Every structure is written in structure tokens, then in C-alpha cells.
Coordinates of C-alpha atoms in Angstrom, one line a residue:
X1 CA 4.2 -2.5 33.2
X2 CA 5.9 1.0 34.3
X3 CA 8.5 2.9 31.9
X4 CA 11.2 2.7 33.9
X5 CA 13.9 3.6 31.5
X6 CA 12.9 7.2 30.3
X7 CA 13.1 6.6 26.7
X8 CA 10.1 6.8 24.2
X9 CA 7.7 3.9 24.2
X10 CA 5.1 4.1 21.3
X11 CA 2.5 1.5 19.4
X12 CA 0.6 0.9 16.9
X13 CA -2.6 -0.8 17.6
X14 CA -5.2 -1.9 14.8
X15 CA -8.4 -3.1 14.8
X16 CA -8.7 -6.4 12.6
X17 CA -11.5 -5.7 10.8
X18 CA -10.1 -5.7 7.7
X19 CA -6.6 -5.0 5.2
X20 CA -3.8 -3.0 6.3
X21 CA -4.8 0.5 4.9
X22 CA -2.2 3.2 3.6
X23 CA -3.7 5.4 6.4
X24 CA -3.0 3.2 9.1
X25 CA 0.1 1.8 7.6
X26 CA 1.1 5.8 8.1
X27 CA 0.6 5.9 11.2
X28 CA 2.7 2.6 12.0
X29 CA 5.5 4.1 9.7
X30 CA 5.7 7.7 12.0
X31 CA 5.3 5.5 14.9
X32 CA 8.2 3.3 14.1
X33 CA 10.4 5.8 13.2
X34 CA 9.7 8.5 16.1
X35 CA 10.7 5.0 17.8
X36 CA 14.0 5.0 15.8
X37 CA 15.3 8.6 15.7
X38 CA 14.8 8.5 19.6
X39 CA 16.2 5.0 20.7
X40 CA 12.8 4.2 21.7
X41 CA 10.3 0.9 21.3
X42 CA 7.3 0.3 19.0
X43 CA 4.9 -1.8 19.8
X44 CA 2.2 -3.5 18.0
X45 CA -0.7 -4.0 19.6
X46 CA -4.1 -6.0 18.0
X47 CA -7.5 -4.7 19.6
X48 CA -9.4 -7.6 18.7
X49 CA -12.1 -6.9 21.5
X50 CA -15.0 -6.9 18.8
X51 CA -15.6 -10.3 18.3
X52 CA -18.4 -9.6 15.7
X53 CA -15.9 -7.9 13.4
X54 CA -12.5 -9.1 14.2
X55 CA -11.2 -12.2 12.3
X56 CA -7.9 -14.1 12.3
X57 CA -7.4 -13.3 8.7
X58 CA -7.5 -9.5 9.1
X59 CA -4.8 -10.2 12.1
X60 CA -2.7 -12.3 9.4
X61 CA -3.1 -9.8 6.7
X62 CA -2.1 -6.7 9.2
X63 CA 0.9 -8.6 10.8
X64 CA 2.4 -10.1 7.2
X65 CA 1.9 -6.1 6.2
X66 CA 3.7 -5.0 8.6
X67 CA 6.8 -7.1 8.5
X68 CA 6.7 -6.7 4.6
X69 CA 7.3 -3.0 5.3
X70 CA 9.5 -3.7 7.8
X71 CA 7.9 -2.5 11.1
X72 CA 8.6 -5.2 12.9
X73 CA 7.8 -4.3 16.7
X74 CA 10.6 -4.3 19.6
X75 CA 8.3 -7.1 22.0
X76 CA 6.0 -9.5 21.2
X77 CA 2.3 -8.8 19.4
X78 CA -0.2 -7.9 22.2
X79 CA -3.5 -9.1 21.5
X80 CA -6.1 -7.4 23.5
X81 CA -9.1 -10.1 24.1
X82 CA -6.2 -11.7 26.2
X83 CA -5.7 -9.0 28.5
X84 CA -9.6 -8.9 29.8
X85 CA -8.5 -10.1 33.5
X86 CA -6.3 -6.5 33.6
X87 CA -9.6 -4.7 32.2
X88 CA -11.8 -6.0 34.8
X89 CA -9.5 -5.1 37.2
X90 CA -8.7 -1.8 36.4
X91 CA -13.1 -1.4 35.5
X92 CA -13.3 -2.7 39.4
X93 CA -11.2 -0.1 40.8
X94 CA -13.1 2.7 38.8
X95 CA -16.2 1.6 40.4
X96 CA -14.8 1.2 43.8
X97 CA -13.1 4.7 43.8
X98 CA -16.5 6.6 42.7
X99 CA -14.9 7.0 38.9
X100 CA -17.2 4.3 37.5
X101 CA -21.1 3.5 37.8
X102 CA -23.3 1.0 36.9
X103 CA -26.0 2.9 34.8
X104 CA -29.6 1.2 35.0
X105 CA -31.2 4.1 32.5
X106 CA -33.5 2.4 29.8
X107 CA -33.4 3.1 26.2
X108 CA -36.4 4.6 26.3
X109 CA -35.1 7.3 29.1
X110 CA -32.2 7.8 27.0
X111 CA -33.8 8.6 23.9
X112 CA -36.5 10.6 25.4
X113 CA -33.7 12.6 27.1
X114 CA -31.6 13.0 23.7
X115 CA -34.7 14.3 22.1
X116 CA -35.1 17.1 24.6
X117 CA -31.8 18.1 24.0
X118 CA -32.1 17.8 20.5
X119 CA -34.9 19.9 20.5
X120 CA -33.8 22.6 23.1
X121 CA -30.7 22.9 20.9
X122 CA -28.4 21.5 23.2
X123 CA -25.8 18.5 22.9
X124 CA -26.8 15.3 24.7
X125 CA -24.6 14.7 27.6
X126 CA -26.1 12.1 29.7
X127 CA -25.5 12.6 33.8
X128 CA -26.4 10.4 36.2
X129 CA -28.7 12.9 38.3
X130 CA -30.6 12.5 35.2
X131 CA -32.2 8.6 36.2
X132 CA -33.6 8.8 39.4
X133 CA -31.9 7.1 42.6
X134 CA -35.0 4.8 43.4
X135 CA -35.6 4.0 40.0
X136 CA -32.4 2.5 39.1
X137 CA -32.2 0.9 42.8
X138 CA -35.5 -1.1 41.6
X139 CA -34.0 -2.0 38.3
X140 CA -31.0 -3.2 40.1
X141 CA -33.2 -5.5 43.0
X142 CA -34.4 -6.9 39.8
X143 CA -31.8 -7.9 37.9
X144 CA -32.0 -5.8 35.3
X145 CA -28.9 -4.9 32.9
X146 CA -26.7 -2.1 33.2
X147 CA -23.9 -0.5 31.4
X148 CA -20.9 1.0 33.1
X149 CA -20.7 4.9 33.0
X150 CA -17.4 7.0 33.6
X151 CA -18.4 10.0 36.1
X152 CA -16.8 12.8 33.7
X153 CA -15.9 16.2 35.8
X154 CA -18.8 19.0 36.1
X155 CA -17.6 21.9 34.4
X156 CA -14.5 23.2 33.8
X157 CA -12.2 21.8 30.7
X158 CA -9.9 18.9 29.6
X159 CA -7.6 20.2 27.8
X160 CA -4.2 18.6 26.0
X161 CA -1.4 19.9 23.7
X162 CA -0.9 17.8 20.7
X163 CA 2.4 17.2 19.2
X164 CA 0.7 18.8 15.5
X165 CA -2.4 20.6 16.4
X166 CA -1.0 22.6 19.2
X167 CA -3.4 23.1 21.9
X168 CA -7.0 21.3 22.2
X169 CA -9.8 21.9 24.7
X170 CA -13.5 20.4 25.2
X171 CA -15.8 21.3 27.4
X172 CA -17.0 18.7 29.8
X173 CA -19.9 19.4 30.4
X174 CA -20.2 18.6 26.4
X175 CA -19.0 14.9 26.9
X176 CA -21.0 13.9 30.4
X177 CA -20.8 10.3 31.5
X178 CA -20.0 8.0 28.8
X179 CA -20.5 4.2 28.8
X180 CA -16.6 2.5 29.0
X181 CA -18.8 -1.3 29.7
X182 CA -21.7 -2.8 27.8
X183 CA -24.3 -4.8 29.6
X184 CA -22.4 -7.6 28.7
X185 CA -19.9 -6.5 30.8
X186 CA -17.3 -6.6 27.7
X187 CA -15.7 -2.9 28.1
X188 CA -15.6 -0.2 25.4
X189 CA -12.7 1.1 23.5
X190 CA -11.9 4.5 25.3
X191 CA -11.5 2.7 28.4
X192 CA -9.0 -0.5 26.9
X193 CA -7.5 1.6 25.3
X194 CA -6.1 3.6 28.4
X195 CA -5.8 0.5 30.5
X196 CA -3.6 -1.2 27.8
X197 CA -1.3 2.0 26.7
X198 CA -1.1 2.3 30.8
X199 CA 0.1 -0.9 31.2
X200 CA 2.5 -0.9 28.5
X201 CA 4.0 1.9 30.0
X202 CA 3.5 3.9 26.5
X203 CA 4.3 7.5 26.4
X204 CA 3.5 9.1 23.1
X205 CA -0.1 8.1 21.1
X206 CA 0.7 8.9 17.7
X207 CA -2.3 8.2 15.5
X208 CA -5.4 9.3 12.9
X209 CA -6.9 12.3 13.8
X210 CA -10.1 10.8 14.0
X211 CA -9.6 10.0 17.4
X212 CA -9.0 13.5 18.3
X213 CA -12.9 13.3 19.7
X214 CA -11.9 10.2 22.2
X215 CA -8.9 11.7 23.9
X216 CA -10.6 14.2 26.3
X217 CA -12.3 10.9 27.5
X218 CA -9.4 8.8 27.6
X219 CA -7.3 11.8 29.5
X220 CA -10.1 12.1 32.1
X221 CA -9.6 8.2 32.6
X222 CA -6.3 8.5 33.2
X223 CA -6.3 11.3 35.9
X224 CA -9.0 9.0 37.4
X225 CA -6.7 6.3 37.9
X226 CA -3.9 8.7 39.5
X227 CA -1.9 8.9 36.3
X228 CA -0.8 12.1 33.7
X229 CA -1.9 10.7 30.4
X230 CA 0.9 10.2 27.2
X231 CA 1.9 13.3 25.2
X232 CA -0.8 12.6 21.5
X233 CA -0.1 13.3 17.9
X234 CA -2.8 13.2 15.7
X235 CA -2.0 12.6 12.3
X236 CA -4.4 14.5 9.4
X237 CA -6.2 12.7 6.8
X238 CA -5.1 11.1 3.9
X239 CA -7.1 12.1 0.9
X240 CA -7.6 11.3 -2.5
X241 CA -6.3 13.8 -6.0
X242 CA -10.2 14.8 -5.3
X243 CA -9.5 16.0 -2.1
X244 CA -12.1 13.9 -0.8
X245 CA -11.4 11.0 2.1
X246 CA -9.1 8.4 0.1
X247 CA -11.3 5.0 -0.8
X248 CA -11.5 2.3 -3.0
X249 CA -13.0 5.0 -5.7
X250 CA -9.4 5.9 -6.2
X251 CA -7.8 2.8 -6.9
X252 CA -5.8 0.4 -4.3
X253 CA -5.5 2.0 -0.8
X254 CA -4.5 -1.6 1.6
X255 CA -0.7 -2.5 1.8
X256 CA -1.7 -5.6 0.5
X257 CA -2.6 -4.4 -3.0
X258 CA 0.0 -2.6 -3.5
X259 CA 2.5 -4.9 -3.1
X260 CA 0.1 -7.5 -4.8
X261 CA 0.8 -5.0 -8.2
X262 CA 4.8 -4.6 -7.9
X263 CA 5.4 -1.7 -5.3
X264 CA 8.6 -2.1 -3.7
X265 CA 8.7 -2.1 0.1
X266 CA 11.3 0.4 0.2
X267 CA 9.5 2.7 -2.3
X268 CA 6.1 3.0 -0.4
X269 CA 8.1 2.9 3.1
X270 CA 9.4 6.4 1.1
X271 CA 6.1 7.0 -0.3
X272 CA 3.9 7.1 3.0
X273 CA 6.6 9.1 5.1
X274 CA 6.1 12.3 3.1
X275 CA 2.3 12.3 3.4
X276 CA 2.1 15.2 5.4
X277 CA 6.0 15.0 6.9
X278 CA 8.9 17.0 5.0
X279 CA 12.1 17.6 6.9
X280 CA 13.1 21.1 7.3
X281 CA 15.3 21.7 4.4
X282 CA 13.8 24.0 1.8
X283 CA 15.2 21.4 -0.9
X284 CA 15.6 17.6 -0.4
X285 CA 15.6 14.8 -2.7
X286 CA 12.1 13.0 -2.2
X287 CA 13.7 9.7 -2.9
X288 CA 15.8 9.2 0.7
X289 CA 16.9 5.9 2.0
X290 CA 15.3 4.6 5.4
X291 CA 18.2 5.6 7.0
X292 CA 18.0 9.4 6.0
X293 CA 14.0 9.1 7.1
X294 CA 14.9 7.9 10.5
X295 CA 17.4 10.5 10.9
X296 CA 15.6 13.5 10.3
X297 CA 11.8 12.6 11.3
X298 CA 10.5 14.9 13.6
X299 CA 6.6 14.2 14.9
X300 CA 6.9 18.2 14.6
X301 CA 7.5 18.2 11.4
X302 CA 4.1 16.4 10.1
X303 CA 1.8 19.1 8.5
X304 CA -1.8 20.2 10.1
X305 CA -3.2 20.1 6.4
X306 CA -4.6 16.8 4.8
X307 CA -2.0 15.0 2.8
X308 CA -2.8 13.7 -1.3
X309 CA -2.3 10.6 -1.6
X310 CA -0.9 10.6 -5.6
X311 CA -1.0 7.0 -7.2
X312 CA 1.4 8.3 -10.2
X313 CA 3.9 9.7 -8.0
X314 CA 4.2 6.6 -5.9
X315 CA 4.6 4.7 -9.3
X316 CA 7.4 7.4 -10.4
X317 CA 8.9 6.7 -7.1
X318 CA 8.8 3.0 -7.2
X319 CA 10.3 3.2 -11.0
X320 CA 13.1 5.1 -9.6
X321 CA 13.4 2.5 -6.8
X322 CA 13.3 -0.8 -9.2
X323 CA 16.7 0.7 -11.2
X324 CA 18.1 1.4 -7.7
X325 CA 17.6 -2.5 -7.4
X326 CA 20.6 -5.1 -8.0
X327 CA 19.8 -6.6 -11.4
X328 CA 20.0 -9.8 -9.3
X329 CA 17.2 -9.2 -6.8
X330 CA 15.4 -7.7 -9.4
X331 CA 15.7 -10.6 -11.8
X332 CA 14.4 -12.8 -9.4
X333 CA 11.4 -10.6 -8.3
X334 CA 10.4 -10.3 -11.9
X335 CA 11.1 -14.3 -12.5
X336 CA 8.9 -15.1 -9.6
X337 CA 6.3 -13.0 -11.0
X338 CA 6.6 -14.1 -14.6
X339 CA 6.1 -18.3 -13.7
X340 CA 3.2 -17.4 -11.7
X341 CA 1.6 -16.1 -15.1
X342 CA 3.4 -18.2 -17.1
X343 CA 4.0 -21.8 -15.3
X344 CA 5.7 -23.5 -18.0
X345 CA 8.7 -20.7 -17.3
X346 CA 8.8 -23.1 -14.1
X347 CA 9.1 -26.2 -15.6
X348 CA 12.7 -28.1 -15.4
X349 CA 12.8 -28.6 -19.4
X350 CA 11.6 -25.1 -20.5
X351 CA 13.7 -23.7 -23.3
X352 CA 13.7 -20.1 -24.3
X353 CA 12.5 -19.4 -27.8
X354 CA 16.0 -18.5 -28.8
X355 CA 17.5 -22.1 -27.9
X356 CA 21.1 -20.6 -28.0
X357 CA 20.4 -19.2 -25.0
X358 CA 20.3 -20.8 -21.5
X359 CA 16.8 -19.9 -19.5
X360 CA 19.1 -18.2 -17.0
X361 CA 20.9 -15.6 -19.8
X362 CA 17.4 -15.4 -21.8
X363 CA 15.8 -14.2 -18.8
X364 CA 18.2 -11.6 -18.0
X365 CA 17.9 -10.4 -21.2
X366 CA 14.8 -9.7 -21.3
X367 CA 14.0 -8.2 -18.4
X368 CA 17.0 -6.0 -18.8
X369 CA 14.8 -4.6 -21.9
X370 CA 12.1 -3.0 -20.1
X371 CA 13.5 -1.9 -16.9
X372 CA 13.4 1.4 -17.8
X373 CA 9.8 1.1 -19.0
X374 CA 8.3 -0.1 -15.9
X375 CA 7.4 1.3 -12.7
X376 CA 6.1 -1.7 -10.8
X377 CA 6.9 -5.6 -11.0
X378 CA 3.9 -6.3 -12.5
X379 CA 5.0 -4.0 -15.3
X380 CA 7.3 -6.5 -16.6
X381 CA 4.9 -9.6 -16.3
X382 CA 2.7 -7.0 -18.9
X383 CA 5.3 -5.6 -21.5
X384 CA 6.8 -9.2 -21.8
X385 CA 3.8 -11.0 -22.4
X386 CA 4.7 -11.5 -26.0
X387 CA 8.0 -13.2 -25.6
X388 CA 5.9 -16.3 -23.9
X389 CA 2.9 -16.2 -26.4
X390 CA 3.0 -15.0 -29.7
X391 CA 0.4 -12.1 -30.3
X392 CA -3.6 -13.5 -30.8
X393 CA -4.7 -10.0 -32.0
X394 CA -2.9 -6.9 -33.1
X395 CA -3.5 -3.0 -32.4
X396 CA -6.2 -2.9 -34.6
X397 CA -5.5 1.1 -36.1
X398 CA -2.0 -0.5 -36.5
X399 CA -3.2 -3.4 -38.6
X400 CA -5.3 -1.2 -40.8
X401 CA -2.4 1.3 -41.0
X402 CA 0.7 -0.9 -41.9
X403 CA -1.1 -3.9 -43.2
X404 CA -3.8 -2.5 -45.2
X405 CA -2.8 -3.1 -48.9
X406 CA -1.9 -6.2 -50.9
X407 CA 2.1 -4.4 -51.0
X408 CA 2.5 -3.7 -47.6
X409 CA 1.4 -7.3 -47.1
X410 CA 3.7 -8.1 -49.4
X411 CA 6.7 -5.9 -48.1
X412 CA 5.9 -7.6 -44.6
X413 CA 6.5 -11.3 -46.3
X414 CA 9.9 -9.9 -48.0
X415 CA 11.0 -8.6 -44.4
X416 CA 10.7 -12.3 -43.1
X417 CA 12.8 -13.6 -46.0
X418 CA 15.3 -10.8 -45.3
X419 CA 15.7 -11.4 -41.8
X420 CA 15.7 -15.3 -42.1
X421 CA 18.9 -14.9 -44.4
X422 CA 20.8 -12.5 -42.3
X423 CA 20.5 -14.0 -39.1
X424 CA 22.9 -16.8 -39.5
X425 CA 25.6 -14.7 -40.9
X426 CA 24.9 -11.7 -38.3
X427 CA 25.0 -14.5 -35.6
X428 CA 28.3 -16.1 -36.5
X429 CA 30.3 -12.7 -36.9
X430 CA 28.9 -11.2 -33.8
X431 CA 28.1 -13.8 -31.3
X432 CA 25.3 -12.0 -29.1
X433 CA 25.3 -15.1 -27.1
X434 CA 28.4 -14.1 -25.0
X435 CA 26.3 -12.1 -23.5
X436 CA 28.3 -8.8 -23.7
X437 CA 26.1 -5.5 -24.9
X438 CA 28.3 -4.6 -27.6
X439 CA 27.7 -8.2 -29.4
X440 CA 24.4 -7.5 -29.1
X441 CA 24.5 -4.3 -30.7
X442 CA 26.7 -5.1 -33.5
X443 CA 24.0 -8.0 -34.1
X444 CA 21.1 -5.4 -34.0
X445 CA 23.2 -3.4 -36.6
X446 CA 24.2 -6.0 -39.1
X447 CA 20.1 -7.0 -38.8
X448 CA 19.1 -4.0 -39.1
X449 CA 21.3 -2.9 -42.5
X450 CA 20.0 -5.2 -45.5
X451 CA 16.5 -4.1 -44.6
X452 CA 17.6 -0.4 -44.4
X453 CA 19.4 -1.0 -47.6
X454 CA 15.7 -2.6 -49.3
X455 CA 13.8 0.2 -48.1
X456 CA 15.7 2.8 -49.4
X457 CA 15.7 0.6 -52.7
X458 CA 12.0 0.4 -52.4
X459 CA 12.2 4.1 -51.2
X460 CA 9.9 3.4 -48.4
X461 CA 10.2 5.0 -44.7
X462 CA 12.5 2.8 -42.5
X463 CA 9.5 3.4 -39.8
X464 CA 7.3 1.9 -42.3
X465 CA 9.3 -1.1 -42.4
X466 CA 10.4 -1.6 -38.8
X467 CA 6.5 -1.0 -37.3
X468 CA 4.8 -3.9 -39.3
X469 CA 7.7 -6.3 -38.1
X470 CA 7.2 -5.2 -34.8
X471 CA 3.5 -5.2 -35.2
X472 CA 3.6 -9.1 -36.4
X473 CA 5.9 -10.3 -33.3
X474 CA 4.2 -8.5 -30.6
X475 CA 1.1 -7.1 -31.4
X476 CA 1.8 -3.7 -30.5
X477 CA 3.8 -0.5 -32.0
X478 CA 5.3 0.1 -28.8
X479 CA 7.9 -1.8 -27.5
X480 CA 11.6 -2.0 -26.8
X481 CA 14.5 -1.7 -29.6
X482 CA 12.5 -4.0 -32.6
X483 CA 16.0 -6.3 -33.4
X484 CA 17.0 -6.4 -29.3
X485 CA 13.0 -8.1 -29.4
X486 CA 13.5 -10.1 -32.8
X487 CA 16.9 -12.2 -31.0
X488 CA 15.6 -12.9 -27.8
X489 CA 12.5 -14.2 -29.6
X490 CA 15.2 -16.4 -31.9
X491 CA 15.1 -16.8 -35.9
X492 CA 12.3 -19.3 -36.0
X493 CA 9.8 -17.5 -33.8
X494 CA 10.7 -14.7 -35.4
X495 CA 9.9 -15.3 -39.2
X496 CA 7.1 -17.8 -37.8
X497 CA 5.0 -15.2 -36.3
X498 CA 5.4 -12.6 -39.2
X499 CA 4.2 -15.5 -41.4
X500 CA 1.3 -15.9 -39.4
X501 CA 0.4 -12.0 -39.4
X502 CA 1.1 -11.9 -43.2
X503 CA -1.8 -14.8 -43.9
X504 CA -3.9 -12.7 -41.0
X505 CA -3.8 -9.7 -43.2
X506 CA -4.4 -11.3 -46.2
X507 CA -7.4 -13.1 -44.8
X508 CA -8.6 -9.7 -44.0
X509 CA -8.1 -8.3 -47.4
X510 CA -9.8 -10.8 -49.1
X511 CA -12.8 -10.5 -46.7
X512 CA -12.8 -6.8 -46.8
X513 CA -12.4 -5.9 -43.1
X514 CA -9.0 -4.5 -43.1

């Protein structure tokens, strides 16, 4: 098609070889909003030419990323092993014009040649004076395969001004005749790649700046077929806290993983447009909505130096972005994500532990404990383990530490006593199960005073009271407020699993090991 409106027409176009990675969801993201701030289109676009490599998976996996994050193109996909009728076409009327040739050189030739280059210290740039006329015109009586080159200028430059790295030249002489067909006639990237961006009438390439290499190619390609090329931005690298390329070495780096482990869309939509893009304030709060983003980006704006790609800022980020979240969207992120690890949450006669809650208010609860702990949504599934299955072992320096003599053991039984009788009372004059935060608290309160008043008596610490409680009902010394965990868990799960840790420690003082 021909751009006949004026306004920005951009795309993204993958190769399905594989997940959706943070590099080349980047490059989508700038795309889509250089699209936005202008009025103008993004496309998507799914170069699936390499049949050896390309499955419908990887397609699946890229699209489902996409419209996670929320790029969702302006027309429909393009996929480009349907377009090969406009490839051969435009392939035709390189040859015709002169542009194109078909190349009948042997392998042999070709690495003989490379080697003289090699060794005369020159770079290989194959031309087609180099194969003899009546050579290749035998090859051709015979049958014998061929590639298709692309005639590159004799001397001179191609040069191009890119949007971030300012101006770019190549000598070309220092490219010569590249292959744009194989001799299976299937054609080659550089030259798709211009015939499909022509046709969609695209006007600005933004993308990695690995390609930086294939544009002099793909500009001479355009002038050949009568057209100025797009304006390009090439985006830098995205590297690792290393400073080396970012890979699986340091941790998740596909879209999919990251939103497998509790990332928020609208967190790492955040996250991926400040790698290497700031806008011009000196100051600016890092956390800025997708409006603010599409409002200020500026293509000019992206930075010539390699971004970092930080895994604990995007987790500080996506913490700040889960208490942004309305506790009911939230709840039900986190629910989803606790019945998949816990399927009996699922079932239609599950009953919390405390049964004088309702699943609904039990859940709330709960999660409402750790948001400020966590910074993904698998967070939550991990710091509320213990409210679905009591504790198998305990921090084992923690055991030893708290539960280590026959009268701590026996301070731990007392505390089970103690909280069994107080509960009732501390129930009925505070009712925690309306729900409201202060019940709760004055529940906590009247829980928490006969066992302050017993240590005291005992002259113990409070801490060393309140961490072999918590200990016994979760296995851990970390957790949040001990009696917030001790209702939620209810009175007879409770005192149930400190009886159980009691007999555990006492087992390990008769055998020694504690």
C-alpha cells in the first residue's frame, strides 16, 4: 500500500523463532508509543519466512505477549510467508531493471576468492566481474543453481541519519553484491524486509541496533526500486548488571517469564520504557502511568549508551505497582494464583481454617497481610504457604535457638494453653469477624496481654516468647504481625500445630539432635 495520509506508520516485526524477549518487547513498546504520541499506526508484522526455525508456537507465544502488554496493533497481523506472490514480483522487477542477477559462482569460487581477500587483508566483497561471463553462461545452459545477487553501486557511500546515532556511512565498495534469493528461490531477509515495509507504506524502522549492518543494503534496495527509504532508529543493547549482552545467565529475560512470576503488565510496560529513554526533565518520578509515557516519548530522547537491565529495580517497581492495584483486582490475581498451587482453595466446600470466616473474608484477610511484603504475585502464593499447610520442617538455627532446652519446650506448651483460653473471651468482646481493622486489633491486643503478663512473670523476653509461637505455626521467624497470623489460622489450628512442634522438639531432645 502507499501512505497516503502523512501521519507516522511504524511496525514491529519478529521472527518466531522463539519467546518474546525483553529486547524485542522494547523495541515494540518505543514502536507503539512513537505510534501514540504522534497519531500514527503500529503494526505487527510476523517474518516467518524461515520455515526451519519458525513454529506456530513461537507466533502464539509473541502475539499473547504482546496483547498482555497491551500493544495491540492498529490492522491485522501480517504474516510474511503469505506475502511471497508480492516478493516474487518485486525480485522480478529487480532483475528486469539490471538491479538483480542471477549469480551461477560455485562455492568453491567463492571461498577461494574470500581467501584471497582474507589473506591480502582486504574485506570480501563479492562482484560479479569476479565469475567469468562464459563460465556462468555454461552453468546456466546446464541447469545449474543460482542465487540472486543485488548489483550494489561501485564506489561512493550510502549513507543515512539515524533518529539516535546521528549520521552513519558505509563504503560500498565494503558490501558488494549480496545474495537477496537462495537457490531455492525463497528470498533473503534484507530484501523482504524492504518489499514488506514498502508495501505497508511504513515510514519510520525503529529497532535493535543489530541491524545497523543491514540498512545500507536495505537503503540501496530501496533507491533501486525508485523509492527514498524510511527515516531508522536503532535502539542500543540491553545488557545485563555485568555489562555483558543480557541472557538467560541473568535470570528471566522473555515476557513470558516474567509475567509467569507476578510482574504486572503495567509495571514492566514502565519498566522497559526507561531502558535507555528518560524524558527531558532533570527530575521525574520513574513510576509514570502509560499515559504520562506516551505523552512525553520522544525517539530522540533514547540514549546511544547500552541500557542495564536491573531485575531488583523492576521488582521494586512492580511492588510499588501491586499497592497501586484495587484490593479487588488484586485479590483475585493473587486467588487465581493461590488455587493453582493449592486446588482444594478451588473446591465448592473449602472452609478456611478459621470457620468463622467465609472463604471470601478469609481470603481478603490474608492477602491484605503481605501486600506490603511482596513485589510480585507469586510473592504471595510463597509467604502464605503456611496458612494452607501447616509447616513440615522449621528454620532449623531457629529450632535450635528457641526450642533447644526441656524449658523452652516447655514455655512453648504453656503458650498453647494460654492462647486456647483467651481466645474465646478475646473473640466475644472484640468480634474480628466484622471485618473492621480496629476489631482486629483490639483482638491482637487482648491475645497478646496474658502472654505479655506470663513472660514478665517468668521474666523472659516478650521476643523470646512470640518467636517460638511463630516458629511452631509457620516455620519461619519472619512473618507478618504473629496474632494477625494466629486468627486467620483460627484457635484449633493454632494450638494444634504448636502441639505438634512442642512433641517435634522434644523428640529431638531426647535423641540429641537439637
Amino acid at each position: 500500500m502507499t501512505n497516503t495520509t502523512n501521519k507516522p506508520r511504524v511496525r514491529f516485526a519478529p521472527s518466531p523463532t522463539g519467546m518474546l524477549h525483553v529486547g524485542s518487547a522494547r523495541a515494540a513498546l518505543f514502536n507503539w508509543l512513537y505510534a501514540r504520541h504522534t497519531g500514527g499506526t503500529f503494526l505487527v508484522r510476523i517474518e516467518d519466512t524461515d520455515l526451519e526455525r519458525s513454529t506456530e508456537e513461537a507466533t502464539r507465544q509473541i502475539l499473547d505477549s504482546l496483547e498482555w502488554l497491551g500493544l495491540t496493533p492498529d490492522e491485522p497481523v501480517e504474516y510474511q510467508a503469505r506475502r511471497a506472490h508480492i516478493h516474487r514480483a518485486y525480485l522480478q522487477r529487480l532483475l528486469d531493471t539490471g538491479h538483480a542477477y542471477r549469480c551461477y559462482c560455485p562455492k568453491e569460487r567463492l571461498d577461494e576468492l574470500r581467501e584471497q581477500a582474507r589473506a591480502a587483508g582486504r574485506i570480501f566483497a563479492y562482484r560479479r566481474e569476479m565469475f567469468p561471463e562464459e563460465e556462468a553462461r555454461k552453468l546456466e545452459a546446464a541447469g545449474a543453481p543460482y542465487v540472486i545477487r543485488f548489483r550494489a553501486p561501485v564506489g561512493g557511500v550510502t549513507a543515512f541519519d539515524d533518529l539516535i546515532y546521528g549520521h552513519i556511512e558505509v563504503e560500498n565498495d565494503n558490501i558488494g553484491d549480496f545474495v537477496i534469493a537462495r537457490a531455492d528461490g525463497s528470498p533473503l531477509y534484507n530484501f523482504t524486509n524492504v518489499v514488506d515495509d514498502l508495501d505497508m507504506g511504513i515510514t519510520l524502522i525503529c529497532r535493535g541496533e543489530d541491524h545497523v549492518p543491514n540498512t545500507p543494503k536495505q537503503i540501496m534496495i530501496y533507491r533501486a526500486l525508485g523509492v527514498e527509504p524510511p527515516q531508522f532508529a536503532h535502539l542500543p543493547l540491553i545488557l545485563g548488571p555485568d555489562k555483558k549482552k543480557l541472557s538467560k545467565r541473568h535470570g528471566a529475560t522473555g515476557v513470558t517469564e516474567f509475567r509467569e512470576m507476578g510482574i504486572l503488565r503495567e509495571a514492566l510496560v514502565n519498566y522497559l520504557a526507561l531502558l535507555g529513554w528518560a524524558p527531558p526533565e532533570a527530575e521525574f518520578e520513574e513510576v509514570m502511568p502509560l499515559e504520562e509515557l506516551i505523552a512525553r516519548f520522544q525517539l530522540e530522547r533514547v540514549s546511544k549508551s547500552p541500557a542495564v537491565f536491573d531485575h531488583e529495580k523492576l521488582l521494586w517497581m512492580n511492588g510499588v505497582y501491586i499497592r497501586k492495584t484495587p484490593r479487588a483486582q488484586l485479590d483475585t490475581w493473587v486467588t487465581e494464583r493461590l488455587e493453582k498451587r493449592y486446588p482444594a482453595l478451588a473446591a465448592a466446600d473449602f472452609s478456611p481454617p478459621n470457620q468463622e470466616l467465609s472463604r471470601e473474608a478469609w481470603l481478603r484477610g490474608i492477602i491484605g497481610l503481605v501486600v506490603e511484603r511482596t513485589r510480585t504475585l507469586n510473592d504471595f502464593v510463597d509467604q502464605l504457604g503456611y496458612f494452607f499447610e501447616p509447616p513440615a520442617q522449621y528454620e532449623e538455627k531457629a529450632f535450635r535457638k528457641f526450642l533447644g532446652s526441656p524449658e523452652a519446650v516447655a514455655h512453648l506448651a504453656h503458650c498453647a494453653e494460654l492462647l486456647a483460653s483467651t481466645w474465646e473471651e478475646a473473640t466475644k468482646a472484640h468480634n474480628p469477624v466484622t471485618g473492621t481493622p480496629q476489631a482486629l486489633e483490639a483482638w491482637c491486643e487482648a491475645m497478646e496481654k496474658p502472654l505479655r503478663e506470663w513472660s514478665e512473670a517468668k521474666q523472659l523476653k516478650f521476643g523470646n516468647v512470640a518467636q517460638p509461637i511463630r516458629l511452631a505455626v509457620t516455620g519461619r521467624t519472619a512473618s507478618p504481625p504473629l496474632f494477625h497470623v494466629l486468627w486467620y489460622l483460627g484457635r484449633e489450628e493454632s494450638v494444634r500445630r504448636i502441639e505438634k512442634c512442642v512433641d517435634r522438639a522434644k523428640q529431638a531432645l531426647s535423641s540429641g539432635t537439637s
